[in-house]
XYZ file of C-alpha atoms in Angstrom:
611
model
C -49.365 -18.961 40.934
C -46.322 -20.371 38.826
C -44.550 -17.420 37.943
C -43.779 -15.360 40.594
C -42.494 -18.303 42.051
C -40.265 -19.354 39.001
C -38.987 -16.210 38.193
C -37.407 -15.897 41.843
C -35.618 -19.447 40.725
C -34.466 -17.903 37.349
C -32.795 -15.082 38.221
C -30.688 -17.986 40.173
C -29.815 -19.727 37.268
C -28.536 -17.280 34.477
C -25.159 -17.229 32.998
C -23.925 -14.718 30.749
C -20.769 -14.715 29.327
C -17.968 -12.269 29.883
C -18.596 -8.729 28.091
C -15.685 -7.402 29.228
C -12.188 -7.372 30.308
C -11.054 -8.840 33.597
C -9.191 -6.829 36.001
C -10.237 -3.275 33.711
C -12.309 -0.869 36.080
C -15.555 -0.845 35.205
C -17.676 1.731 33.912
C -21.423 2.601 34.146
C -21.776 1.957 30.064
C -20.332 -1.383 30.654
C -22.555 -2.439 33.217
C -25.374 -1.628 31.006
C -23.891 -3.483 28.305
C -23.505 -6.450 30.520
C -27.049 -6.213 32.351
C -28.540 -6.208 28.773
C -26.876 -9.047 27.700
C -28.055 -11.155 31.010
C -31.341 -9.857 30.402
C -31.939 -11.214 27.198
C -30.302 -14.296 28.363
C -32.719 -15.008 31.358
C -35.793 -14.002 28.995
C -34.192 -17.456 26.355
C -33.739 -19.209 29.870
C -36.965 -18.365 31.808
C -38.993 -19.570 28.666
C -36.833 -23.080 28.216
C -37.425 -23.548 31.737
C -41.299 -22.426 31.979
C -41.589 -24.847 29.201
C -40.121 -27.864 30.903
C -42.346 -27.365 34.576
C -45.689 -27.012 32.220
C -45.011 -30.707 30.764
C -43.575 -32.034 34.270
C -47.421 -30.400 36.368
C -49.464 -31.777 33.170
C -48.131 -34.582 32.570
C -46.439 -36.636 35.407
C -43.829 -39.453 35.165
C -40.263 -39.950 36.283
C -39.426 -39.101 32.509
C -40.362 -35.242 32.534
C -39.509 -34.928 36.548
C -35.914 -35.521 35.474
C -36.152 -33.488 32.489
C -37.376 -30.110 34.509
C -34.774 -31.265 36.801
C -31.997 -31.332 34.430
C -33.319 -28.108 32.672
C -32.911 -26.267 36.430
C -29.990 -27.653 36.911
C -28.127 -26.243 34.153
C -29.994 -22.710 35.106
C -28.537 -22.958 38.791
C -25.238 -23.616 37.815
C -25.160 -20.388 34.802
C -27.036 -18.140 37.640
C -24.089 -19.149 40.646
C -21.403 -18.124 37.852
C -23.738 -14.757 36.829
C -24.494 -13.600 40.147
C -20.703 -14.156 40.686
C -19.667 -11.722 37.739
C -22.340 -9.381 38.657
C -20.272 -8.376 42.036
C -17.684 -6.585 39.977
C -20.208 -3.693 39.950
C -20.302 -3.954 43.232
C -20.550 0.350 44.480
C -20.194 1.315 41.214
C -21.239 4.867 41.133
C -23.121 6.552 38.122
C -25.148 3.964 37.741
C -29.328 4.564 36.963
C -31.776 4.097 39.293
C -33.254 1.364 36.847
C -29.732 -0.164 37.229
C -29.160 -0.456 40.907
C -32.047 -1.636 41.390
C -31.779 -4.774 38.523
C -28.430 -5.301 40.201
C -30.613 -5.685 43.748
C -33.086 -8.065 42.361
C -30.414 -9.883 40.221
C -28.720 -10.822 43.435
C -31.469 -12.071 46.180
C -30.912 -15.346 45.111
C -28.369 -18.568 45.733
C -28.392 -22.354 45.471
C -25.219 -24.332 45.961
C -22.174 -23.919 43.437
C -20.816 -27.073 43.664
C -22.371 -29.277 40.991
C -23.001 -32.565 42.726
C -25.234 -30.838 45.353
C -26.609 -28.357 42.521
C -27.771 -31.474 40.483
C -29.164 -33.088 43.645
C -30.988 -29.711 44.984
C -33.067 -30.041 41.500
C -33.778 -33.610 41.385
C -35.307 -32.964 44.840
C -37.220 -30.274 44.174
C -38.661 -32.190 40.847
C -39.487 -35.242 42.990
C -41.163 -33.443 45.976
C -43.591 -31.979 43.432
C -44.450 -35.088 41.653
C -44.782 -36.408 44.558
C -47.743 -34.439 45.862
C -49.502 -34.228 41.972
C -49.301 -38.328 42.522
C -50.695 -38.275 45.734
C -53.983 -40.170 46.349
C -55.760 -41.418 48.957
C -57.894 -45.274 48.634
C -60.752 -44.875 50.835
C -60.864 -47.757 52.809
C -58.136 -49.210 51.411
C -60.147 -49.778 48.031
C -58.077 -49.248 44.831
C -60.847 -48.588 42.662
C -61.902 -45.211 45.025
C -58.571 -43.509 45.070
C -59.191 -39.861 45.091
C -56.441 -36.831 44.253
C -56.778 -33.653 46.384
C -59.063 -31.786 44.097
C -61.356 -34.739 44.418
C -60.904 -35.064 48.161
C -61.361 -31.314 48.459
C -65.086 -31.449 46.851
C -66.832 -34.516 48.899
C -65.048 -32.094 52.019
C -66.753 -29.555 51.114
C -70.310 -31.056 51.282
C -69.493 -33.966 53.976
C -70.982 -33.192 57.167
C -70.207 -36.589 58.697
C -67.532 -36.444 60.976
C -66.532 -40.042 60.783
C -66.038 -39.028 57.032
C -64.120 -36.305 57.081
C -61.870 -37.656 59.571
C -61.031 -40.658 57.619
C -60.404 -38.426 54.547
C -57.913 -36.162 57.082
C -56.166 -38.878 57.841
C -55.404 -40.461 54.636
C -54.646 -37.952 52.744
C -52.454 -36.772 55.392
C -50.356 -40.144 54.688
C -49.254 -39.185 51.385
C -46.341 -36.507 52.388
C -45.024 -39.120 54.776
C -42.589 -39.981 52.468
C -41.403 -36.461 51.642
C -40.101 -35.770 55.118
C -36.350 -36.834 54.498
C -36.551 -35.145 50.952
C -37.826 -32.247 52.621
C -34.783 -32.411 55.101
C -32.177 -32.496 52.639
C -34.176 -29.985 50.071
C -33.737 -27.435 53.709
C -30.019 -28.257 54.048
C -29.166 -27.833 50.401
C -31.070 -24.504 49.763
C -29.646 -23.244 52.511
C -25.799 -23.943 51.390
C -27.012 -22.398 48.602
C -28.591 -19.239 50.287
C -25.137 -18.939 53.163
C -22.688 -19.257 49.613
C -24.477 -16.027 48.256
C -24.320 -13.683 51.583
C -27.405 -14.757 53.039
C -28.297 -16.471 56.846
C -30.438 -19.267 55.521
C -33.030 -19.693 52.945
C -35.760 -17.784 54.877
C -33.745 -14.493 55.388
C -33.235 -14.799 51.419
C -36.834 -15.231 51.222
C -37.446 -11.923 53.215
C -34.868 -10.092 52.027
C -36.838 -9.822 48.742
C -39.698 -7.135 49.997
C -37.644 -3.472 49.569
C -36.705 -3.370 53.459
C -34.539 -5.324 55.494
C -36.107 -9.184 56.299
C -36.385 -8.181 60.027
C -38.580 -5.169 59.101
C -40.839 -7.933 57.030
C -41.368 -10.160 60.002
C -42.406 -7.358 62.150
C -44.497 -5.878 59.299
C -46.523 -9.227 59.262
C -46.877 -9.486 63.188
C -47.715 -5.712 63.147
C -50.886 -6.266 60.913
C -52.136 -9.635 62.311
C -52.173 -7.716 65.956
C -54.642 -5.717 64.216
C -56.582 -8.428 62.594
C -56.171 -10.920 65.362
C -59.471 -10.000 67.463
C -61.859 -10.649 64.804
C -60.465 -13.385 64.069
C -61.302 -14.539 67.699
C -64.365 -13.435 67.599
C -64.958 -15.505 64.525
C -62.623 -18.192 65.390
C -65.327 -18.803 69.017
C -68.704 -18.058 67.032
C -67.934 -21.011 64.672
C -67.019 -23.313 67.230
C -70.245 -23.055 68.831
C -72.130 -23.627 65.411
C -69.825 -26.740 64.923
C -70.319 -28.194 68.746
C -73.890 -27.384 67.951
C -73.706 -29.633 64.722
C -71.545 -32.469 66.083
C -71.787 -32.272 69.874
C -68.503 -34.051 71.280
C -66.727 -34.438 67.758
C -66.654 -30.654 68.182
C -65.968 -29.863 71.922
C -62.433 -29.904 73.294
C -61.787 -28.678 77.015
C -59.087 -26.161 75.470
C -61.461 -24.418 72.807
C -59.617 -25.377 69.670
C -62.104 -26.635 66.680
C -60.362 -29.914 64.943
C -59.613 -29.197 61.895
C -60.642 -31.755 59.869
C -64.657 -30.180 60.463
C -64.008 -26.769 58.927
C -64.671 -28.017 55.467
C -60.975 -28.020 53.945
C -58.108 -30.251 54.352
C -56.114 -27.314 55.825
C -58.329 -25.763 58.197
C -57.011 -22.718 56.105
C -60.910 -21.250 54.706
C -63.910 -22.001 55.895
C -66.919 -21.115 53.606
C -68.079 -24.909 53.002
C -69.751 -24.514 56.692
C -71.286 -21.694 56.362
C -74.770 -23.407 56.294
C -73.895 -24.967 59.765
C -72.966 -21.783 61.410
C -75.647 -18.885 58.970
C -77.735 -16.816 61.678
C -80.995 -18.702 62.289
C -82.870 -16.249 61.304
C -80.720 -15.397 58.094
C -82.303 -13.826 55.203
C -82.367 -16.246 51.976
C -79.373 -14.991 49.735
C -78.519 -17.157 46.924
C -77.199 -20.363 46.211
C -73.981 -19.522 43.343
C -73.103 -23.444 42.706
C -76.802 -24.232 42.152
C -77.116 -21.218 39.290
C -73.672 -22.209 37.852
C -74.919 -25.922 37.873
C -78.379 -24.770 35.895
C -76.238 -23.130 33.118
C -73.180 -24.968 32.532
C -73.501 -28.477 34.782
C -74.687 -30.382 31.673
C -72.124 -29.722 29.606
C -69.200 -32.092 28.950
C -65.926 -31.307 31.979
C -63.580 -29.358 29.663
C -66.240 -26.846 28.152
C -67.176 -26.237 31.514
C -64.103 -25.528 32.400
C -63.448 -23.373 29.693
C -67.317 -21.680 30.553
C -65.850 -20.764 33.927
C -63.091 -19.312 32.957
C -65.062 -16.936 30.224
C -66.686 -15.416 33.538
C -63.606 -14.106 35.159
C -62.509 -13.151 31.686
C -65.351 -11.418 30.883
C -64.775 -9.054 34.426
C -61.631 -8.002 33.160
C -62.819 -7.345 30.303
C -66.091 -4.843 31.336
C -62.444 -3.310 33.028
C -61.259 -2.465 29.200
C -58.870 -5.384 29.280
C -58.448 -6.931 25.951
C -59.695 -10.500 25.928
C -57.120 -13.549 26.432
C -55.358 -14.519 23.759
C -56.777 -18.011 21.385
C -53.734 -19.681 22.995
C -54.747 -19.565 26.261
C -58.126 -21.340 25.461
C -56.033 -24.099 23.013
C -53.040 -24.642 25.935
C -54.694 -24.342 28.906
C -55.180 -26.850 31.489
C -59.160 -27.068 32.484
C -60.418 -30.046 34.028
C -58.443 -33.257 35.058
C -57.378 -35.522 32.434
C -58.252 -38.963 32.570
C -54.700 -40.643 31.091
C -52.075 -39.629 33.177
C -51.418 -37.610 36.764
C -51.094 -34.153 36.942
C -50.516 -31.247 39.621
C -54.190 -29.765 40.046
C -53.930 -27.174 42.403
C -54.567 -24.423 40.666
C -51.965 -21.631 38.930
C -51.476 -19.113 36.609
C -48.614 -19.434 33.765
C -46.485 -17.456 31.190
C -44.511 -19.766 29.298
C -42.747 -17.164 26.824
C -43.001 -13.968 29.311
C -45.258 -12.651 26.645
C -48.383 -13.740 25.084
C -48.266 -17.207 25.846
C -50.767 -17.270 28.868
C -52.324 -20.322 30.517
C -54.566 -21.812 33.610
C -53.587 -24.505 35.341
C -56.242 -26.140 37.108
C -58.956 -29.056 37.313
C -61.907 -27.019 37.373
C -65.380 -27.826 39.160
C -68.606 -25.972 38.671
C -69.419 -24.590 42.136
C -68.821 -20.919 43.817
C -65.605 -21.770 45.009
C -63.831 -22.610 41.786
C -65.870 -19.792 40.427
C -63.851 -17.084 42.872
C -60.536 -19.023 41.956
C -60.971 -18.383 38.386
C -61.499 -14.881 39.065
C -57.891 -14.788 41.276
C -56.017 -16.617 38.672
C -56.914 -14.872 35.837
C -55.824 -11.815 37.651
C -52.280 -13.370 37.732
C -52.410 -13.427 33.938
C -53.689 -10.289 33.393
C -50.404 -8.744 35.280
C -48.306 -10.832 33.342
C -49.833 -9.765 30.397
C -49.561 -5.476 31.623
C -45.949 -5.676 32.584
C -44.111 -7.591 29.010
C -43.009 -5.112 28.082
C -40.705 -4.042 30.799
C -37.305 -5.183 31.186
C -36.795 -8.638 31.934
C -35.528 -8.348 35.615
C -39.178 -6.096 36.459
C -41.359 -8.733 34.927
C -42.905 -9.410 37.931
C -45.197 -8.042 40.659
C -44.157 -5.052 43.080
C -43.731 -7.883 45.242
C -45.506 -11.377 44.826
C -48.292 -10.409 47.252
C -49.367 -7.874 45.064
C -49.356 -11.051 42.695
C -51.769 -12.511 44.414
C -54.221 -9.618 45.318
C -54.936 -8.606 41.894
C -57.928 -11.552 41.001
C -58.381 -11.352 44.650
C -59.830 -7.544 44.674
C -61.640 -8.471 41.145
C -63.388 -11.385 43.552
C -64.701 -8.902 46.008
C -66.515 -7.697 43.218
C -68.765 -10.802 42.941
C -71.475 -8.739 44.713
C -74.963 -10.255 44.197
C -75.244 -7.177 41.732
C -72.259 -8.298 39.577
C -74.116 -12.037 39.357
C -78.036 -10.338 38.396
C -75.441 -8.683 35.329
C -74.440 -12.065 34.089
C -78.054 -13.499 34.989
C -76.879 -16.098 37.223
C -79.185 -14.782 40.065
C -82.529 -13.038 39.235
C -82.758 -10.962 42.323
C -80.512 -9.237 44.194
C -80.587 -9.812 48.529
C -82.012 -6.984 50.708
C -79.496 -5.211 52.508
C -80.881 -7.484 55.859
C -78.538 -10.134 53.533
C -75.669 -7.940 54.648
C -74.617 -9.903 57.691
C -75.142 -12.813 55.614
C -72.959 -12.270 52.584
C -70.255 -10.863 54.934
C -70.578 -14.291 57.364
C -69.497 -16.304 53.918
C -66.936 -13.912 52.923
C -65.310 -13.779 56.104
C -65.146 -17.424 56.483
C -62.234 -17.430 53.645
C -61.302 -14.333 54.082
C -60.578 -13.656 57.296
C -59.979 -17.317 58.422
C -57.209 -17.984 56.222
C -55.088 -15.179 57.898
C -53.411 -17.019 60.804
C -52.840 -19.955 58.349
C -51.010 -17.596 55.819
C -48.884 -16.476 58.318
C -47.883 -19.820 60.161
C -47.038 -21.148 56.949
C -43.705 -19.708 56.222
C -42.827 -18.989 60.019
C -42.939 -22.531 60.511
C -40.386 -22.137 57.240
C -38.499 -19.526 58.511
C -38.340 -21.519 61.736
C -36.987 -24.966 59.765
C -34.516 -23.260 57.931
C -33.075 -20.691 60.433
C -32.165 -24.090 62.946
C -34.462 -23.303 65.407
C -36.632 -26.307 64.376
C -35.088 -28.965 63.986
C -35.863 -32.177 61.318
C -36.645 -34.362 64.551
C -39.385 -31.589 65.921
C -41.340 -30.545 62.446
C -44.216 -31.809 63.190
C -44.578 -30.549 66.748
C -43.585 -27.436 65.564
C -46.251 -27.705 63.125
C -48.728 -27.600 65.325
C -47.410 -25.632 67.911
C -48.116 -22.864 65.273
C -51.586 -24.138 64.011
C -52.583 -24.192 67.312
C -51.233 -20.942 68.761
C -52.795 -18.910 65.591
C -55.032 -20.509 64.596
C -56.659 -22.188 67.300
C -57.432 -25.799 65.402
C -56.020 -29.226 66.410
C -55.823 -32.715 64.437
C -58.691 -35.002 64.770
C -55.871 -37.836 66.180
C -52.752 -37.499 67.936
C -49.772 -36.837 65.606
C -46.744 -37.667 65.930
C -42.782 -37.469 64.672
C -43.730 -40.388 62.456
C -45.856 -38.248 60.442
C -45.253 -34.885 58.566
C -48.408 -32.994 58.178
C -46.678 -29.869 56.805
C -45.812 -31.441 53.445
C -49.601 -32.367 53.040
C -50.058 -29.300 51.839
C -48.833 -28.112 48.251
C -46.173 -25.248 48.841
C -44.158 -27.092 51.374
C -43.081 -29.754 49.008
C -43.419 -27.349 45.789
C -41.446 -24.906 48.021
C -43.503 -21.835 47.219
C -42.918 -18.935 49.800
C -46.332 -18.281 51.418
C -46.286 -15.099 52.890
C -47.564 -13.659 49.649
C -51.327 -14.906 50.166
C -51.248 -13.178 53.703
C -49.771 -10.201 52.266
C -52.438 -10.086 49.327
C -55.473 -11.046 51.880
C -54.532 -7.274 53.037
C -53.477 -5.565 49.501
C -56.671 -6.814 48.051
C -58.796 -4.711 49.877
C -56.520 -1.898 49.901
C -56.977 -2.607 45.810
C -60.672 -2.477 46.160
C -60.725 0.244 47.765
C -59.246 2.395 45.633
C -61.029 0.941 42.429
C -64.257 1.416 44.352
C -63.418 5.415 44.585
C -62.196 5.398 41.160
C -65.436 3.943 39.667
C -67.507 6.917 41.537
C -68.791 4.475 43.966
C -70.762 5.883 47.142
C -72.097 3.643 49.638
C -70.948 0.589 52.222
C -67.790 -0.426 51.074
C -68.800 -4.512 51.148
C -71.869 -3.548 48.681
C -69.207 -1.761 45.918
C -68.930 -3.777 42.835
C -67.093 -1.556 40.190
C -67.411 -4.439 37.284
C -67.814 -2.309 33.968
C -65.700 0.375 35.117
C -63.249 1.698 32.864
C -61.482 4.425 35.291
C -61.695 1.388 37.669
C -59.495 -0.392 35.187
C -57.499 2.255 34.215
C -56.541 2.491 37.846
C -55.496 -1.185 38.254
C -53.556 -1.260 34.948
C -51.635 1.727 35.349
C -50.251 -0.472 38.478
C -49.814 -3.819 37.249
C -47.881 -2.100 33.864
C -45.190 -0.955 36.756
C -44.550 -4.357 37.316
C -41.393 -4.734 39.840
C -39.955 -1.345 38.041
C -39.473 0.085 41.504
C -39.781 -0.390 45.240
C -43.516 -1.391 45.982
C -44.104 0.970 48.276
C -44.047 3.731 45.738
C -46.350 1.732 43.485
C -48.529 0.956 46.250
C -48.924 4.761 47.096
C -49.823 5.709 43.452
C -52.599 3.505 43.197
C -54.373 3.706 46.744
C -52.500 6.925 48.613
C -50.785 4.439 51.313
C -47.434 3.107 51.273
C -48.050 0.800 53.623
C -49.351 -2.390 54.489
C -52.570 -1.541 55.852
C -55.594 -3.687 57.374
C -58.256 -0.235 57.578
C -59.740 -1.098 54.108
C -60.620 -4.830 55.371
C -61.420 -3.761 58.696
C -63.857 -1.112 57.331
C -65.410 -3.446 54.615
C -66.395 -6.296 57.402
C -67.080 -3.757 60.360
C -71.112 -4.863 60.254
C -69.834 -8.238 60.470
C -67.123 -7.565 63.091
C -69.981 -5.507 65.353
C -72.567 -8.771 65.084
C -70.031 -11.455 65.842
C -68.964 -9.300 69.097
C -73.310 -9.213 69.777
C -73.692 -12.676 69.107
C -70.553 -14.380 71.519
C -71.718 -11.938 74.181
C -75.337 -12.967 73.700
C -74.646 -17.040 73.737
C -72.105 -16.309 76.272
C -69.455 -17.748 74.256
C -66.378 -17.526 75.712
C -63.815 -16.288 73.122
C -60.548 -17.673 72.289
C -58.448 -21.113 73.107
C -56.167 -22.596 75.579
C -52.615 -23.163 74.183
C -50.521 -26.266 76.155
C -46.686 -24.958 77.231
């Protein structure tokens, strides 16, 4: 998701001029006066800026790489000299609660003042993200089959050849070798940036941005994933013995990992695309999603299938009493991969004037993955939408996990009920299907967990010092391995830099969110469940068509980042806390099986980690 992301870099780059007389003690009315002026300021700035990034994703070329680059540029440099001004209201008392805390958000940001490193820290940035929207990989050194990720991504998901997928690992895994020393000096200069403006390094900014102090945050995450990490084990050892069972030695490693290139995404970080080697043998027959969306919109020509997906997770929001998406949205949007030029496909949600002016960015296929993803970035767009019309400084979620969750908790919705509605399925799945359903579910779900949280520690790690440029990759894996249990498919070494092969390192996007909101979401479905009068096993609740369901969630997303999330968290599911019991109780069938089935095969659960 764009926003979130690129409002955290505009609230870095605003300058306001002086409203008032230096050296005078200020008063509460003047601090107003100036906040409103910075405000409106930031809302002409963030929609300059938006601008700029759409054309340099959609439509890549050195030309409009140096023109967002410019256009941050000139943000960083206003934001050093705002942030700067703002400190003269530094313990000012009388001021509103609405006012301390735009003052709070204001400052949890930095880049470097001096102007030489400023205009470098942008060009960077710009050219790490072309970078990856220009990656492609030749297979077999052919230039007529070079394939982008998206592309790459879709023969993964079907492959089962191991030779295949290995070769597809590997080469695409060569395009962020030359982003490592970008990637080095992108570290040193955000962090000059992040020491200038109070903070230790770029990843205690990062933290410091979640209403409690950014040690509190790290022990928040490691608190939850000590609940979550047993299933995970338990998942983690019964797919390994589906895979070994599917590609004997290709599969088997002394220590227990699974490589990672045989999961069925480049990342290792969701694992649906096996499900059909690992479904219980004696599985009742469910559904196949991509097949149905194939039958009704496969024939048609790439864009107005794109556009056909998209009506779907409009159309949930809507049965919520959402109004429908603007005609902009389906005139500006990005649906399907253009044929002319190179553009960033990985897949985000934008609001170009923080108002009306919604879009999707993505290359859209017709299968059941892309189907979900519509669902989770349309969510994005539909908080956008709630929360205009709040101050400037709280456009934005209670914290950009939240972000994230919102589509997410729609998605859990996609119960085999929800498709017989929209007639993509004639039947719905006895509840024997149960195990079934939750096997596929918990493949993304719950497998992603360990990679959403190794993702910015590795971060944290880089930009704190305790990594250091000449151990990245070893670090990388250190971390993959340790959580996650996966290992390359060939030795790596210093020579490569497998982090940046994936989009937020090089786009820089703070990753902690999608852990966070793997968590929130079923908090979020929860509570919608038990608003729409739902009784009944939580994974069976589908609350599509409810209006006090959607009453619920808006009343949320309309508080935007108006106060600390906690609070806003509490008033829409009764915790104030980041809490794994929803998603524990919505896959405990699942979690009871798995434990059945290792003991059963006499799987041995978990890996050996090297020291």
């Amino acid at each position: 998701m764009r926003s979130s992301r690129f409002l955290a870099l505009v609230l870095a780059m605003s300058f306001v001029p002086a409203l008032f007389s230096q050296g005078a003690p200020p008063s509460p009315a003047e601090a107003e006066k100036w906040m409103a002026a910075t405000e409106a300021d930031l809302l002409t700035a963030a929609n300059e800026a938006q601008r700029a990034a759409w054309v340099q994703e959609t439509f890549i070329n050195d030309d409009t790489e140096a023109i967002a680059a410019k256009a941050n540029e000139r943000f960083a440099a206003r934001a050093n000299r705002a942030v700067i001004e703002a400190r003269r209201f530094d313990g000012l008392k009388g001021l509103s609660t609405d006012m301390q805390r735009k003052f709070m958000l204001l400052k949890l940001n930095g880049s470097p003042t001096d102007e030489k490193l400023l205009a470098e820290l942008t060009q960077v940035s710009a050219s790490l993200d072309g970078m990856y929207g220009k990656g492609k990989y030749c297979v077999g050194g052919d230039k007529t089959k070079c394939l982008g990720i998206d592309q790459i991504d879709v023969v993964m998901a079907k492959s089962h050849d191991a030779k295949e997928l290995e070769d597809l690992w590997v080469g695409w895994h060569k395009v962020s070798v030359p982003m490592r020393p970008k990637y080095e000096r992108l570290v040193e200069l955000s962090n000059q940036g992040a020491k200038e403006f109070g903070f230790k390094d770029t990843g205690d900014l990062w933290r410091a941005g979640y209403d409690m102090k950014p040690e509190e945050f790290s022990a928040e995450l490691d608190r939850v994933w000590g609940q979550l990490q047993p299933f995970y084990q338990e998942l983690h050892a019964y797919v390994r013995a589906g895979l070994i069972k599917k590609y004997g030695a290709a599969a088997e490693r002394k220590d227990g990992m699974i490589p990672a290139h045989l999961l069925g995404n480049m990342w290792a970080q969701e694992w649906g695309n096996v499900y059909d080697l690992v479904a219980p043998a004696d599985a009742v027959k469910t559904y196949d999603l991509e097949a149905a969306l194939k039958t009704r919109i496969g024939n048609v020509p790439p864009l107005e299938a794109g556009k056909q997906m998209a009506k779907f997770g409009e159309g949930f929001f809507h049965s919520l009493g959402f109004a429908e998406l603007p005609d902009t949205f389906w005139q500006r949007s990005q649906f399907t991969r253009p044929a002319d030029r190179d553009v960033v496909c990985h897949a985000s949600a934008w609001d170009l004037d923080n108002d009306l002016d919604l879009r999707l960015k993505m290359c859209i296929h017709v299968d059941d993955v892309d189907f979900v993803t519509v669902h989770h970035e349309l969510g994005h767009n539909m908080y956008q939408r709630a929360y205009r019309k709040q101050p400037f400084l709280f456009r934005n979620g209670a914290n950009d996990g939240f972000h994230e969750a919102i589509g997410d908790a729609v998605a859990l919705s996609i119960t085999p009920e929800y498709l017989k509605t929209l007639k993509l399925i004639e039947t719905v799945p006895p509840p024997e299907a149960d195990i079934p359903l939750q096997l596929r579910t918990a493949l993304d779900k719950i497998a992603f967990l360990p990679f959403g949280l190794l993702m910015d520690k590795w971060r944290w790690q880089v930009f704190s010092g305790e990594t250091k440029p000449g151990d990245y990759n070893k670090a990388w894996w250190e971390l993959r391995e340790k959580y996650q249990g996966v290992a390359p498919p060939i030795a790596r070494t210093e020579a490569d830099f497998d982090p940046g092969a994936k989009y937020h390192i090089p786009g820089n996007v703070p990753y902690a969110r999608y852990f966070l909101a793997r968590i929130y979401q079923f908090q979020f479905y929860k509570a919608m469940c038990e608003a729409s009068g739902y009784k009944g096993p939580l994974n069976r609740c589908s609350f599509y068509g409810s209006k006090a369901a959607g009453d619920r969630l808006n009343a949320m997303l309309e508080k935007g980042q108006s106060q600390p999330w906690q609070k806003t968290l509490k008033e829409m599911t009764g915790s104030d806390h980041l809490d794994a019991g929803p998603m524990l109780e919505y896959f405990a069938p699942l979690t009871k099986w798995l434990k059945e089935q290792n003991a059963k095969n006499g799987t041995k659960v978990g890996w050996t980690v090297e020291k």
